[in-house]
Amino acid sequence: MSEILVLVEQVEGEVKKVTLELLTLARSLGTPAAVWAGPGITPGAKDRLAEYGAETIYVAGSSDIVDHVVAPKAELLAQLVAAKSPAAVLVAATAEGKEVAGRLAVKTDSGVITDAVGLGEGFVADQSIFGGGVNVHSRVRRGTPIVAVRPNSTAPEPAQGAGAEEEVTVALTDAAKAARVVERVKQEKGARPELTEAAIVVSGGRGVGSAENFSVIEGLADALGAAVGASRAATDAGWYPHQFQVGQTGKTVSPQLYIAAGISGAIQHRAGMQTAKTIVAINKDPEAPIFELADYGVVGDLHQVVPQLTEEVTKRK
Ligand SMILES: Cc1cc2nc3c(=O)[nH]c(=O)nc-3n(C[C@H](O)[C@H](O)[C@H](O)COP(=O)(O)OP(=O)(O)OC[C@H]3O[C@@H](n4cnc5c(N)ncnc54)[C@H](O)[C@@H]3O)c2cc1C
């Protein structure tokens, strides 16, 4: 089977979950090969990539790759596409991943699909557009399919691969080195999972009522090991930071479980969570549009329902 390149997302040597998802997806379509861009690969990282099916791990360990913004990763992948003729290239549909995908498509004269939520036989990708109102099946017809897949679209499943390491030397052009990274500032990380990566997201909306009341949402999130999200009404009111806003002008999440509490389900909110595998809505208005989308709905006051839910979840732990 042909090789499928998967660009590894990692932080300080730790492989991100989305990469394990992409390797799992790649396994169903060909032979997965991980591409490590930059220095700092650890034995633990190699084991993890192999554990999820990487037959080969291409390691381009030059610090030049990470000392410059995005373009070197696209050049590295373009070089590998030319040398290895893979069947496809998968990247995470993060802001950086999508930029890499676009640049790679230009360099290799290939088609690109972004924000895929599934990828099947013949590299037919599923996309959910217009706020989730329309599902699109698309396929690249030119060059090597380059597909940016949304985090949480596939459940990661281990299946041991050989993990054979192959060193790659990349000859970067001056153009790729045009923008240099001069400083990296570490964002304070809380105990909760990152919103776009979390398998479970608990979001609160205007129905939460105040910034203080968001502790109800946080309580359930912590009981479930989930990330906290918010509607724009809640972030605009200053009840929760904007970085946690889910929707068209916020983050796109695609968790296994999305719990929306006190959120009406406006199209702009749906755009950011519509592809969640299971949606649970808690709303006191039985006519709230979110119920059209929800797999399970609870009609009630979230201030009563959510604490009871938290208690039940905690009891079962
Ligand atoms: C260009 C544009 C971009 C936008 N981008 C986004 C975006 O990225 N994300 C986003 O979320 N919105 C976005 N919006 C705003 C969007 O249109 C809605 O206004 C917003 O999503 C509403 O948030 P909400 O559901 O929390 O509030 P509301 O629509 O006011 O709904 C609150 C809900 O809470 C329920 N409720 C009230 N009290 C309780 C209670 N005690 N218990 C249970 N339920 C209760 C109510 O019945 C109601 O259904 C955008 C709008 C525009 C025009």
Short mmCIF file of C-alpha atoms and ligand atoms in Angstrom, two decimals:
data_model
loop_
_atom_site.label_atom_id
_atom_site.label_comp_id
_atom_site.label_asym_id
_atom_site.label_seq_id
_atom_site.Cartn_x
_atom_site.Cartn_y
_atom_site.Cartn_z
CA MET A 1 0.00 0.00 0.00
CA SER A 2 1.18 3.51 -0.72
CA GLU A 3 2.61 5.70 1.94
CA ILE A 4 0.52 8.44 3.53
CA LEU A 5 2.50 11.25 5.10
CA VAL A 6 1.27 12.62 8.41
CA LEU A 7 2.79 15.88 9.64
CA VAL A 8 3.40 15.48 13.37
CA GLU A 9 2.06 18.13 15.75
CA GLN A 10 4.08 18.19 18.94
CA VAL A 11 4.83 20.40 21.90
CA GLU A 12 8.23 20.06 23.51
CA GLY A 13 8.61 16.53 22.20
CA GLU A 14 5.15 15.41 23.22
CA VAL A 15 3.04 14.18 20.31
CA LYS A 16 -0.38 15.82 20.20
CA LYS A 17 -3.50 13.70 20.14
CA VAL A 18 -4.52 14.94 16.69
CA THR A 19 -1.44 13.27 15.22
CA LEU A 20 -2.52 9.93 16.68
CA GLU A 21 -5.92 10.50 15.08
CA LEU A 22 -4.32 11.23 11.71
CA LEU A 23 -2.16 8.10 11.95
CA THR A 24 -5.27 6.05 12.73
CA LEU A 25 -7.02 7.57 9.70
CA ALA A 26 -3.96 7.06 7.49
CA ARG A 27 -3.88 3.38 8.46
CA SER A 28 -7.31 2.86 6.95
CA LEU A 29 -6.13 4.27 3.62
CA GLY A 30 -2.50 3.20 3.23
CA THR A 31 0.81 2.92 5.07
CA PRO A 32 1.24 5.73 7.58
CA ALA A 33 4.54 7.60 7.69
CA ALA A 34 5.03 10.31 10.31
CA VAL A 35 6.98 13.46 9.44
CA TRP A 36 8.77 15.08 12.37
CA ALA A 37 9.69 18.68 11.57
CA GLY A 38 12.42 20.19 13.70
CA PRO A 39 14.72 19.10 16.51
CA GLY A 40 13.70 17.44 19.77
CA ILE A 41 12.33 14.03 18.84
CA THR A 42 12.48 11.81 21.91
CA PRO A 43 12.44 8.01 22.24
CA GLY A 44 9.02 8.42 23.89
CA ALA A 45 7.70 10.35 20.89
CA LYS A 46 9.02 7.74 18.46
CA ASP A 47 7.39 4.96 20.47
CA ARG A 48 4.10 6.83 20.50
CA LEU A 49 4.13 7.35 16.72
CA ALA A 50 4.98 3.68 16.14
CA GLU A 51 2.32 2.62 18.66
CA TYR A 52 -0.32 4.33 16.50
CA GLY A 53 0.89 2.76 13.30
CA ALA A 54 3.73 4.82 11.86
CA GLU A 55 5.74 2.41 9.72
CA THR A 56 8.32 5.07 8.97
CA ILE A 57 9.24 8.22 10.87
CA TYR A 58 10.91 10.83 8.70
CA VAL A 59 12.93 13.07 10.98
CA ALA A 60 14.03 16.47 9.69
CA GLY A 61 15.86 17.60 12.81
CA SER A 62 17.22 20.93 11.58
CA SER A 63 16.41 23.82 13.91
CA ASP A 64 16.00 26.00 10.79
CA ILE A 65 12.59 24.40 10.34
CA VAL A 66 11.18 25.73 13.59
CA ASP A 67 13.22 28.94 13.70
CA HIS A 68 11.21 30.26 10.75
CA VAL A 69 7.47 30.62 10.42
CA VAL A 70 5.48 27.82 8.71
CA ALA A 71 7.08 27.92 5.22
CA PRO A 72 9.93 25.46 6.04
CA LYS A 73 7.42 22.77 7.00
CA ALA A 74 5.76 23.12 3.60
CA GLU A 75 9.16 22.89 1.88
CA LEU A 76 10.05 19.80 3.89
CA LEU A 77 6.78 18.11 2.91
CA ALA A 78 7.18 19.17 -0.73
CA GLN A 79 10.62 17.57 -0.75
CA LEU A 80 9.20 14.35 0.69
CA VAL A 81 6.31 14.35 -1.78
CA ALA A 82 8.82 14.60 -4.63
CA ALA A 83 11.07 11.89 -3.19
CA LYS A 84 8.51 9.39 -1.88
CA SER A 85 5.43 9.95 -4.07
CA PRO A 86 3.00 9.36 -1.21
CA ALA A 87 -0.66 8.62 -1.88
CA ALA A 88 -1.69 11.61 0.26
CA VAL A 89 -0.49 14.07 2.88
CA LEU A 90 -2.50 14.61 6.06
CA VAL A 91 -2.08 17.58 8.38
CA ALA A 92 -4.14 18.77 11.32
CA ALA A 93 -6.69 21.44 10.44
CA THR A 94 -5.17 23.91 12.87
CA ALA A 95 -4.31 27.46 11.82
CA GLU A 96 -0.73 26.38 11.16
CA GLY A 97 -1.68 23.06 9.58
CA LYS A 98 -4.00 24.75 7.11
CA GLU A 99 -1.31 27.23 6.13
CA VAL A 100 1.17 24.43 5.62
CA ALA A 101 -1.44 22.58 3.51
CA GLY A 102 -2.08 25.61 1.30
CA ARG A 103 1.59 26.29 0.74
CA LEU A 104 2.28 22.61 0.03
CA ALA A 105 -0.54 22.51 -2.51
CA VAL A 106 1.00 25.42 -4.41
CA LYS A 107 4.48 23.91 -4.28
CA THR A 108 3.35 20.50 -5.51
CA ASP A 109 0.66 21.74 -7.90
CA SER A 110 -1.86 19.63 -6.01
CA GLY A 111 -5.38 20.02 -4.75
CA VAL A 112 -6.06 20.71 -1.10
CA ILE A 113 -9.03 20.06 1.15
CA THR A 114 -9.27 21.78 4.52
CA ASP A 115 -11.47 21.18 7.57
CA ALA A 116 -12.23 17.60 6.61
CA VAL A 117 -14.14 15.69 9.28
CA GLY A 118 -13.69 12.34 7.57
CA LEU A 119 -11.68 10.73 4.82
CA GLY A 120 -12.68 7.53 3.06
CA GLU A 121 -11.86 5.30 0.14
CA GLY A 122 -10.44 7.11 -2.86
CA PHE A 123 -9.50 9.94 -0.49
CA VAL A 124 -13.03 11.30 -0.57
CA ALA A 125 -13.21 13.84 2.24
CA ASP A 126 -16.27 14.84 4.24
CA GLN A 127 -16.69 18.51 5.09
CA SER A 128 -19.43 20.18 7.02
CA ILE A 129 -20.17 23.70 5.71
CA PHE A 130 -22.59 26.63 6.05
CA GLY A 131 -22.73 26.24 9.79
CA GLY A 132 -23.10 22.51 9.46
CA GLY A 133 -26.20 22.83 7.27
CA VAL A 134 -24.58 21.08 4.32
CA ASN A 135 -22.29 18.05 4.15
CA VAL A 136 -19.87 18.00 1.25
CA HIS A 137 -17.97 15.05 -0.16
CA SER A 138 -14.94 16.17 -2.10
CA ARG A 139 -11.92 14.64 -3.73
CA VAL A 140 -8.66 16.07 -4.97
CA ARG A 141 -8.30 15.50 -8.69
CA ARG A 142 -4.88 16.97 -9.28
CA GLY A 143 -1.51 15.99 -7.89
CA THR A 144 -1.17 14.51 -4.40
CA PRO A 145 -4.24 14.89 -2.18
CA ILE A 146 -3.40 17.22 0.68
CA VAL A 147 -6.00 17.05 3.40
CA ALA A 148 -6.25 19.09 6.59
CA VAL A 149 -8.36 17.09 9.04
CA ARG A 150 -10.09 18.60 12.04
CA PRO A 151 -8.97 17.44 15.47
CA ASN A 152 -11.31 14.90 17.07
CA SER A 153 -12.73 13.69 13.76
CA THR A 154 -11.35 10.18 14.32
CA ALA A 155 -10.97 8.26 17.56
CA PRO A 156 -7.27 7.35 17.91
CA GLU A 157 -6.65 3.62 18.08
CA PRO A 158 -3.26 2.05 18.63
CA ALA A 159 -1.91 -0.55 16.16
CA GLN A 160 1.80 -1.13 16.31
CA GLY A 161 3.84 0.02 13.32
CA ALA A 162 7.56 -0.52 12.67
CA GLY A 163 8.47 3.11 13.44
CA ALA A 164 11.63 2.88 11.29
CA GLU A 165 13.47 6.18 11.57
CA GLU A 166 14.78 7.86 8.44
CA GLU A 167 16.74 11.06 8.66
CA VAL A 168 15.82 13.79 6.19
CA THR A 169 17.99 16.73 5.25
CA VAL A 170 16.00 19.58 3.89
CA ALA A 171 17.47 22.30 1.70
CA LEU A 172 15.44 25.38 2.61
CA THR A 173 15.15 28.25 0.16
CA ASP A 174 15.82 31.82 1.29
CA ALA A 175 12.13 32.54 0.76
CA ALA A 176 11.20 29.92 3.34
CA LYS A 177 13.45 31.68 5.83
CA ALA A 178 11.93 35.10 5.29
CA ALA A 179 10.03 35.25 8.59
CA ARG A 180 12.06 34.31 11.65
CA VAL A 181 10.67 33.35 15.05
CA VAL A 182 12.30 35.70 17.56
CA GLU A 183 10.53 34.73 20.75
CA ARG A 184 8.19 32.06 22.06
CA VAL A 185 5.91 32.91 24.94
CA LYS A 186 4.41 29.99 26.77
CA GLN A 187 0.71 30.31 27.39
CA GLU A 188 -0.40 29.53 30.91
CA LYS A 189 -1.94 26.10 30.72
CA GLY A 190 -4.70 25.11 33.08
CA ALA A 191 -5.50 21.62 34.22
CA ARG A 192 -8.23 21.24 31.59
CA PRO A 193 -7.62 19.87 28.11
CA GLU A 194 -7.13 22.25 25.21
CA LEU A 195 -10.53 23.27 23.79
CA THR A 196 -9.98 22.22 20.17
CA GLU A 197 -8.39 18.91 21.19
CA ALA A 198 -10.71 17.87 24.00
CA ALA A 199 -12.80 14.73 23.60
CA ILE A 200 -15.52 16.31 25.75
CA VAL A 201 -16.53 19.98 25.80
CA VAL A 202 -19.01 21.56 28.20
CA SER A 203 -20.15 24.99 27.01
CA GLY A 204 -22.20 27.67 28.67
CA GLY A 205 -24.21 30.46 27.09
CA ARG A 206 -26.27 33.45 28.09
CA GLY A 207 -28.44 31.14 30.17
CA VAL A 208 -25.54 30.75 32.64
CA GLY A 209 -26.36 34.27 33.78
CA SER A 210 -23.06 35.62 35.12
CA ALA A 211 -19.30 35.13 35.26
CA GLU A 212 -19.57 33.60 38.76
CA ASN A 213 -22.14 31.09 37.57
CA PHE A 214 -19.65 29.68 35.08
CA SER A 215 -18.31 27.69 38.03
CA VAL A 216 -21.34 25.42 37.44
CA ILE A 217 -20.11 24.73 33.90
CA GLU A 218 -16.52 24.30 35.09
CA GLY A 219 -17.66 21.86 37.78
CA LEU A 220 -19.26 19.55 35.23
CA ALA A 221 -16.29 19.93 32.87
CA ASP A 222 -13.87 18.94 35.63
CA ALA A 223 -15.98 15.95 36.65
CA LEU A 224 -15.87 14.74 33.02
CA GLY A 225 -12.25 15.71 32.32
CA ALA A 226 -13.59 18.10 29.70
CA ALA A 227 -12.69 21.50 28.29
CA VAL A 228 -14.93 24.51 28.89
CA GLY A 229 -16.43 26.43 25.98
CA ALA A 230 -18.76 29.41 25.75
CA SER A 231 -21.13 31.07 23.33
CA ARG A 232 -20.39 34.50 22.00
CA ALA A 233 -23.16 35.96 24.14
CA ALA A 234 -21.26 34.71 27.20
CA THR A 235 -17.83 35.88 26.05
CA ASP A 236 -19.13 39.26 24.85
CA ALA A 237 -20.72 39.75 28.27
CA GLY A 238 -17.27 39.20 29.80
CA TRP A 239 -18.39 36.08 31.68
CA TYR A 240 -15.76 33.89 30.10
CA PRO A 241 -12.56 34.71 28.13
CA HIS A 242 -12.91 35.09 24.35
CA GLN A 243 -10.34 32.37 23.70
CA PHE A 244 -13.00 29.85 24.80
CA GLN A 245 -15.67 31.04 22.37
CA VAL A 246 -17.04 28.29 20.17
CA GLY A 247 -18.50 29.16 16.78
CA GLN A 248 -18.05 30.88 13.49
CA THR A 249 -15.91 33.66 14.93
CA GLY A 250 -14.47 31.48 17.67
CA LYS A 251 -12.98 28.00 17.88
CA THR A 252 -14.19 24.99 15.92
CA VAL A 253 -14.51 21.91 18.06
CA SER A 254 -15.36 18.39 17.04
CA PRO A 255 -15.42 16.40 20.29
CA GLN A 256 -16.94 13.02 20.96
CA LEU A 257 -19.36 14.73 23.37
CA TYR A 258 -20.52 18.37 23.40
CA ILE A 259 -22.76 19.59 26.21
CA ALA A 260 -24.45 22.93 25.53
CA ALA A 261 -25.99 24.53 28.61
CA GLY A 262 -28.06 27.68 28.28
CA ILE A 263 -27.18 28.06 24.60
CA SER A 264 -29.96 28.69 22.08
CA GLY A 265 -28.17 27.14 19.10
CA ALA A 266 -27.73 30.10 16.74
CA ILE A 267 -26.28 29.19 13.34
CA GLN A 268 -23.01 30.96 14.20
CA HIS A 269 -22.61 28.82 17.32
CA ARG A 270 -23.52 25.62 15.47
CA ALA A 271 -20.80 26.36 12.93
CA GLY A 272 -18.24 25.64 15.62
CA MET A 273 -19.67 22.48 17.19
CA GLN A 274 -22.00 20.88 14.69
CA THR A 275 -19.62 18.01 13.93
CA ALA A 276 -19.46 16.82 17.54
CA LYS A 277 -20.28 13.10 17.65
CA THR A 278 -22.89 13.39 20.41
CA ILE A 279 -24.60 16.63 21.38
CA VAL A 280 -26.45 17.11 24.64
CA ALA A 281 -28.47 20.29 25.16
CA ILE A 282 -29.72 21.66 28.46
CA ASN A 283 -32.15 24.52 27.98
CA LYS A 284 -35.23 25.73 29.79
CA ASP A 285 -36.98 26.60 26.51
CA PRO A 286 -38.30 23.44 24.79
CA GLU A 287 -38.46 25.41 21.52
CA ALA A 288 -34.76 26.36 21.57
CA PRO A 289 -33.21 25.57 18.16
CA ILE A 290 -30.34 23.67 19.79
CA PHE A 291 -32.78 20.79 20.39
CA GLU A 292 -33.08 20.29 16.59
CA LEU A 293 -29.40 19.43 16.59
CA ALA A 294 -29.08 17.61 19.89
CA ASP A 295 -28.92 13.85 20.28
CA TYR A 296 -30.15 14.19 23.87
CA GLY A 297 -32.00 17.12 25.34
CA VAL A 298 -32.91 18.13 28.86
CA VAL A 299 -35.59 20.79 29.22
CA GLY A 300 -34.88 22.49 32.50
CA ASP A 301 -33.01 25.14 34.42
CA LEU A 302 -29.30 24.52 33.98
CA HIS A 303 -28.66 25.72 37.52
CA GLN A 304 -30.56 22.70 38.74
CA VAL A 305 -29.73 20.19 36.01
CA VAL A 306 -25.97 20.75 35.70
CA PRO A 307 -25.09 20.40 39.41
CA GLN A 308 -27.14 17.18 39.58
CA LEU A 309 -25.36 15.87 36.51
CA THR A 310 -22.00 16.74 38.06
CA GLU A 311 -22.97 14.92 41.24
CA GLU A 312 -24.00 11.80 39.32
CA VAL A 313 -20.82 11.79 37.25
CA THR A 314 -18.69 12.25 40.38
CA LYS A 315 -20.51 9.40 42.16
CA ARG A 316 -19.68 6.99 39.33
CA LYS A 317 -15.97 7.73 39.34
C1 LIG B 1 -21.07 37.54 12.34
C2 LIG B 1 -21.48 36.83 13.60
C3 LIG B 1 -20.63 35.91 14.16
C4 LIG B 1 -20.99 35.25 15.33
N1 LIG B 1 -20.13 34.31 15.86
C5 LIG B 1 -20.53 33.59 16.93
C6 LIG B 1 -19.69 32.55 17.46
O1 LIG B 1 -18.57 32.32 17.01
N2 LIG B 1 -20.16 31.85 18.50
C7 LIG B 1 -21.39 32.07 19.08
O2 LIG B 1 -21.74 31.38 20.03
N3 LIG B 1 -22.18 33.05 18.59
C8 LIG B 1 -21.77 33.82 17.55
N4 LIG B 1 -22.58 34.83 17.10
C9 LIG B 1 -23.75 35.20 17.91
C10 LIG B 1 -24.96 34.31 17.68
O3 LIG B 1 -25.72 34.83 16.61
C11 LIG B 1 -25.84 34.28 18.95
O4 LIG B 1 -26.19 35.59 19.27
C12 LIG B 1 -25.17 33.64 20.15
O5 LIG B 1 -24.64 32.38 19.79
C13 LIG B 1 -26.19 33.48 21.27
O6 LIG B 1 -25.58 32.94 22.39
P1 LIG B 1 -26.44 32.13 23.44
O7 LIG B 1 -27.03 30.96 22.79
O8 LIG B 1 -25.58 31.92 24.63
O9 LIG B 1 -27.54 33.21 23.87
P2 LIG B 1 -29.09 33.26 23.55
O10 LIG B 1 -29.37 33.15 22.11
O11 LIG B 1 -29.60 34.47 24.28
O12 LIG B 1 -29.63 31.95 24.24
C14 LIG B 1 -29.63 31.70 25.59
C15 LIG B 1 -30.38 30.40 25.82
O13 LIG B 1 -30.27 30.07 27.18
C16 LIG B 1 -31.53 29.55 27.59
N5 LIG B 1 -31.60 29.76 29.03
C17 LIG B 1 -31.73 30.94 29.71
N6 LIG B 1 -31.68 30.70 31.02
C18 LIG B 1 -31.53 29.37 31.19
C19 LIG B 1 -31.43 28.53 32.34
N7 LIG B 1 -31.44 29.03 33.57
N8 LIG B 1 -31.32 27.20 32.14
C20 LIG B 1 -31.30 26.69 30.90
N9 LIG B 1 -31.40 27.44 29.77
C21 LIG B 1 -31.50 28.77 29.93
C22 LIG B 1 -32.57 30.30 26.79
O14 LIG B 1 -33.76 29.55 26.69
C23 LIG B 1 -31.85 30.48 25.46
O15 LIG B 1 -32.16 29.41 24.59
C24 LIG B 1 -22.23 35.53 15.95
C25 LIG B 1 -23.08 36.46 15.37
C26 LIG B 1 -22.72 37.11 14.23
C27 LIG B 1 -23.67 38.10 13.61
#
